[in-house]
mmCIF file of C-alpha atoms in Angstrom:
data_model
loop_
_atom_site.group_PDB
_atom_site.id
_atom_site.type_symbol
_atom_site.label_atom_id
_atom_site.label_comp_id
_atom_site.label_asym_id
_atom_site.label_seq_id
_atom_site.Cartn_x
_atom_site.Cartn_y
_atom_site.Cartn_z
ATOM 1 C CA UNK A 1 -17.426 -8.930 -17.888
ATOM 2 C CA UNK A 2 -14.628 -11.253 -18.978
ATOM 3 C CA UNK A 3 -11.253 -10.395 -17.568
ATOM 4 C CA UNK A 4 -7.889 -12.061 -18.152
ATOM 5 C CA UNK A 5 -7.519 -12.054 -14.364
ATOM 6 C CA UNK A 6 -10.394 -14.485 -13.834
ATOM 7 C CA UNK A 7 -8.679 -17.673 -14.985
ATOM 8 C CA UNK A 8 -5.037 -16.995 -14.163
ATOM 9 C CA UNK A 9 -2.738 -17.030 -11.152
ATOM 10 C CA UNK A 10 -2.850 -13.504 -9.749
ATOM 11 C CA UNK A 11 -1.089 -12.165 -6.682
ATOM 12 C CA UNK A 12 -2.689 -9.568 -4.455
ATOM 13 C CA UNK A 13 -0.850 -7.345 -1.995
ATOM 14 C CA UNK A 14 -3.172 -5.432 0.322
ATOM 15 C CA UNK A 15 -1.183 -2.612 1.886
ATOM 16 C CA UNK A 16 -3.050 -1.448 4.965
ATOM 17 C CA UNK A 17 -2.427 0.755 7.949
ATOM 18 C CA UNK A 18 -1.203 -2.021 10.209
ATOM 19 C CA UNK A 19 -0.467 -4.917 7.893
ATOM 20 C CA UNK A 20 0.658 -5.962 4.461
ATOM 21 C CA UNK A 21 -1.334 -9.026 3.423
ATOM 22 C CA UNK A 22 -0.138 -11.042 0.441
ATOM 23 C CA UNK A 23 -2.408 -13.655 -1.166
ATOM 24 C CA UNK A 24 -2.807 -15.384 -4.501
ATOM 25 C CA UNK A 25 -5.875 -16.480 -6.417
ATOM 26 C CA UNK A 26 -5.895 -19.046 -9.177
ATOM 27 C CA UNK A 27 -8.983 -19.337 -11.345
ATOM 28 C CA UNK A 28 -10.707 -17.082 -8.752
ATOM 29 C CA UNK A 29 -9.887 -19.476 -5.884
ATOM 30 C CA UNK A 30 -7.642 -18.570 -2.978
ATOM 31 C CA UNK A 31 -4.385 -20.550 -2.998
ATOM 32 C CA UNK A 32 -2.136 -21.543 -0.093
ATOM 33 C CA UNK A 33 0.324 -18.764 -0.971
ATOM 34 C CA UNK A 34 -0.194 -16.335 1.881
ATOM 35 C CA UNK A 35 1.769 -13.936 4.009
ATOM 36 C CA UNK A 36 0.820 -11.386 6.625
ATOM 37 C CA UNK A 37 3.333 -8.805 7.765
ATOM 38 C CA UNK A 38 2.748 -6.307 10.548
ATOM 39 C CA UNK A 39 4.450 -3.527 8.625
ATOM 40 C CA UNK A 40 1.672 -1.365 7.220
ATOM 41 C CA UNK A 41 1.595 2.412 6.868
ATOM 42 C CA UNK A 42 2.117 2.966 10.577
ATOM 43 C CA UNK A 43 5.567 1.383 10.265
ATOM 44 C CA UNK A 44 6.389 3.960 7.570
ATOM 45 C CA UNK A 45 5.082 6.787 9.781
ATOM 46 C CA UNK A 46 7.119 5.524 12.739
ATOM 47 C CA UNK A 47 10.276 5.277 10.628
ATOM 48 C CA UNK A 48 9.864 8.852 9.396
ATOM 49 C CA UNK A 49 9.151 10.079 12.924
ATOM 50 C CA UNK A 50 12.282 8.349 14.255
ATOM 51 C CA UNK A 51 14.477 10.154 11.733
ATOM 52 C CA UNK A 52 12.852 13.525 12.415
ATOM 53 C CA UNK A 53 13.023 13.114 16.200
ATOM 54 C CA UNK A 54 16.681 12.166 15.743
ATOM 55 C CA UNK A 55 17.106 15.534 14.020
ATOM 56 C CA UNK A 56 15.610 17.289 17.055
ATOM 57 C CA UNK A 57 11.982 17.749 15.920
ATOM 58 C CA UNK A 58 9.142 17.043 18.326
ATOM 59 C CA UNK A 59 6.678 15.501 15.891
ATOM 60 C CA UNK A 60 4.080 12.808 16.578
ATOM 61 C CA UNK A 61 3.206 9.802 14.450
ATOM 62 C CA UNK A 62 -0.209 11.420 13.891
ATOM 63 C CA UNK A 63 1.467 14.580 12.552
ATOM 64 C CA UNK A 64 3.642 12.471 10.238
ATOM 65 C CA UNK A 65 0.553 10.666 8.931
ATOM 66 C CA UNK A 66 -1.234 13.974 8.359
ATOM 67 C CA UNK A 67 1.806 15.385 6.553
ATOM 68 C CA UNK A 68 1.930 12.353 4.230
ATOM 69 C CA UNK A 69 -1.826 12.220 3.580
ATOM 70 C CA UNK A 70 -2.282 15.959 3.039
ATOM 71 C CA UNK A 71 1.114 16.749 1.582
ATOM 72 C CA UNK A 72 2.749 14.993 -1.246
ATOM 73 C CA UNK A 73 1.370 17.363 -3.842
ATOM 74 C CA UNK A 74 4.297 17.526 -6.186
ATOM 75 C CA UNK A 75 6.041 15.285 -3.661
ATOM 76 C CA UNK A 76 6.689 18.120 -1.236
ATOM 77 C CA UNK A 77 6.249 17.415 2.469
ATOM 78 C CA UNK A 78 6.250 20.239 4.987
ATOM 79 C CA UNK A 79 5.350 20.488 8.654
ATOM 80 C CA UNK A 80 4.554 23.492 10.777
ATOM 81 C CA UNK A 81 4.598 22.953 14.543
ATOM 82 C CA UNK A 82 3.266 26.479 15.034
ATOM 83 C CA UNK A 83 2.268 29.442 12.903
ATOM 84 C CA UNK A 84 5.805 30.816 12.745
ATOM 85 C CA UNK A 85 7.933 28.000 11.352
ATOM 86 C CA UNK A 86 7.629 25.559 8.486
ATOM 87 C CA UNK A 87 10.039 22.700 7.950
ATOM 88 C CA UNK A 88 10.588 20.986 4.619
ATOM 89 C CA UNK A 89 10.907 17.252 5.267
ATOM 90 C CA UNK A 90 10.646 16.183 1.620
ATOM 91 C CA UNK A 91 14.071 14.539 1.448
ATOM 92 C CA UNK A 92 13.502 12.526 4.651
ATOM 93 C CA UNK A 93 9.990 11.481 3.630
ATOM 94 C CA UNK A 94 11.006 10.449 0.115
ATOM 95 C CA UNK A 95 14.016 8.496 1.378
ATOM 96 C CA UNK A 96 11.818 6.597 3.856
ATOM 97 C CA UNK A 97 9.037 6.068 1.283
ATOM 98 C CA UNK A 98 11.580 4.556 -1.126
ATOM 99 C CA UNK A 99 13.020 2.360 1.630
ATOM 100 C CA UNK A 100 9.527 1.255 2.709
ATOM 101 C CA UNK A 101 8.584 0.521 -0.919
ATOM 102 C CA UNK A 102 11.603 -1.758 -1.328
ATOM 103 C CA UNK A 103 10.616 -3.482 1.929
ATOM 104 C CA UNK A 104 7.075 -4.045 0.594
ATOM 105 C CA UNK A 105 8.512 -5.524 -2.611
ATOM 106 C CA UNK A 106 10.683 -7.807 -0.481
ATOM 107 C CA UNK A 107 7.638 -8.974 1.528
ATOM 108 C CA UNK A 108 5.740 -9.761 -1.672
ATOM 109 C CA UNK A 109 8.698 -11.636 -3.151
ATOM 110 C CA UNK A 110 9.131 -13.657 0.039
ATOM 111 C CA UNK A 111 5.660 -15.118 -0.578
ATOM 112 C CA UNK A 112 5.712 -15.234 -4.390
ATOM 113 C CA UNK A 113 9.124 -16.761 -4.992
ATOM 114 C CA UNK A 114 8.619 -17.440 -8.728
ATOM 115 C CA UNK A 115 7.026 -14.445 -10.454
ATOM 116 C CA UNK A 116 7.107 -16.226 -13.816
ATOM 117 C CA UNK A 117 4.070 -18.260 -12.720
ATOM 118 C CA UNK A 118 1.959 -15.137 -12.141
ATOM 119 C CA UNK A 119 -0.075 -13.214 -14.680
ATOM 120 C CA UNK A 120 -0.075 -10.051 -12.558
ATOM 121 C CA UNK A 121 0.519 -8.854 -8.993
ATOM 122 C CA UNK A 122 -2.172 -6.375 -7.937
ATOM 123 C CA UNK A 123 -1.234 -3.755 -5.349
ATOM 124 C CA UNK A 124 -4.180 -2.362 -3.404
ATOM 125 C CA UNK A 125 -5.132 -0.918 -0.026
ATOM 126 C CA UNK A 126 -4.918 2.475 1.606
ATOM 127 C CA UNK A 127 -1.132 2.446 1.770
ATOM 128 C CA UNK A 128 -0.677 1.673 -1.930
ATOM 129 C CA UNK A 129 -0.715 5.405 -2.650
ATOM 130 C CA UNK A 130 2.211 5.976 -0.259
ATOM 131 C CA UNK A 131 4.672 3.577 -1.850
ATOM 132 C CA UNK A 132 6.974 4.769 -4.609
ATOM 133 C CA UNK A 133 5.633 2.799 -7.559
ATOM 134 C CA UNK A 134 8.925 2.841 -9.445
ATOM 135 C CA UNK A 135 10.630 1.080 -6.518
ATOM 136 C CA UNK A 136 8.025 -1.707 -6.544
ATOM 137 C CA UNK A 137 8.089 -2.018 -10.342
ATOM 138 C CA UNK A 138 11.878 -2.300 -10.334
ATOM 139 C CA UNK A 139 11.548 -5.475 -8.254
ATOM 140 C CA UNK A 140 8.148 -6.677 -9.519
ATOM 141 C CA UNK A 141 7.687 -5.631 -13.167
ATOM 142 C CA UNK A 142 4.276 -7.346 -13.369
ATOM 143 C CA UNK A 143 2.881 -5.234 -10.517
ATOM 144 C CA UNK A 144 -0.243 -3.232 -11.227
ATOM 145 C CA UNK A 145 -1.605 -0.582 -8.871
ATOM 146 C CA UNK A 146 -5.341 -0.339 -8.207
ATOM 147 C CA UNK A 147 -7.087 2.888 -9.016
ATOM 148 C CA UNK A 148 -8.662 4.391 -5.902
ATOM 149 C CA UNK A 149 -6.709 1.874 -3.850
ATOM 150 C CA UNK A 150 -8.198 3.047 -0.557
ATOM 151 C CA UNK A 151 -11.643 1.719 -1.553
ATOM 152 C CA UNK A 152 -10.624 -0.986 -4.045
ATOM 153 C CA UNK A 153 -11.255 -3.818 -1.569
ATOM 154 C CA UNK A 154 -14.718 -2.524 -0.764
ATOM 155 C CA UNK A 155 -15.546 -2.254 -4.458
ATOM 156 C CA UNK A 156 -14.227 -5.778 -5.046
ATOM 157 C CA UNK A 157 -16.379 -7.277 -2.295
ATOM 158 C CA UNK A 158 -19.397 -5.366 -3.586
ATOM 159 C CA UNK A 159 -18.908 -6.671 -7.140
ATOM 160 C CA UNK A 160 -18.307 -10.183 -5.822
ATOM 161 C CA UNK A 161 -21.573 -9.982 -3.890
ATOM 162 C CA UNK A 162 -23.444 -8.816 -6.978
ATOM 163 C CA UNK A 163 -21.962 -11.639 -9.062
ATOM 164 C CA UNK A 164 -22.829 -14.179 -6.364
ATOM 165 C CA UNK A 165 -26.434 -12.964 -6.363
ATOM 166 C CA UNK A 166 -26.264 -11.497 -2.894
ATOM 167 C CA UNK A 167 -28.805 -8.762 -2.347
ATOM 168 C CA UNK A 168 -31.201 -10.173 -4.948
ATOM 169 C CA UNK A 169 -33.800 -11.071 -2.334
ATOM 170 C CA UNK A 170 -37.330 -10.020 -3.199
ATOM 171 C CA UNK A 171 -38.137 -9.761 0.495
ATOM 172 C CA UNK A 172 -38.418 -6.276 1.907
#
């Protein structure tokens, strides 16, 4: 299927658990524009945990991750350390998500210094659903977020393999 992305300069930001990887493709070829930052989702979780521990809560990074992955419905984040108490951490989580989102935008812009050359900047990866999209779009108006970002890379490699004829062997 023809896509306007196939023959243009396109940036890709893969937001993972441990890293943010920024690359560009031009006419479907990888360019020399590349950056790798060790500030993935776990950095966000650690930042949130630091604030909450500073407020006197004994919460682990794992509990923060669980709260973000399971919560967020209506952007409300709560944590219950036991069956008796529930804490509403929405304001802390949203403040840190906004801060992290601006940091991600800054990482992308440090690699792609002239956005006018790009057709689009695609945001993908498992952490793409944790950033505040409006914060990214304020800095990078040509950003586009992948649907089902947690499996977008897998789907992309699968489609690439199909297009390259991989898996067409008649041998069984």
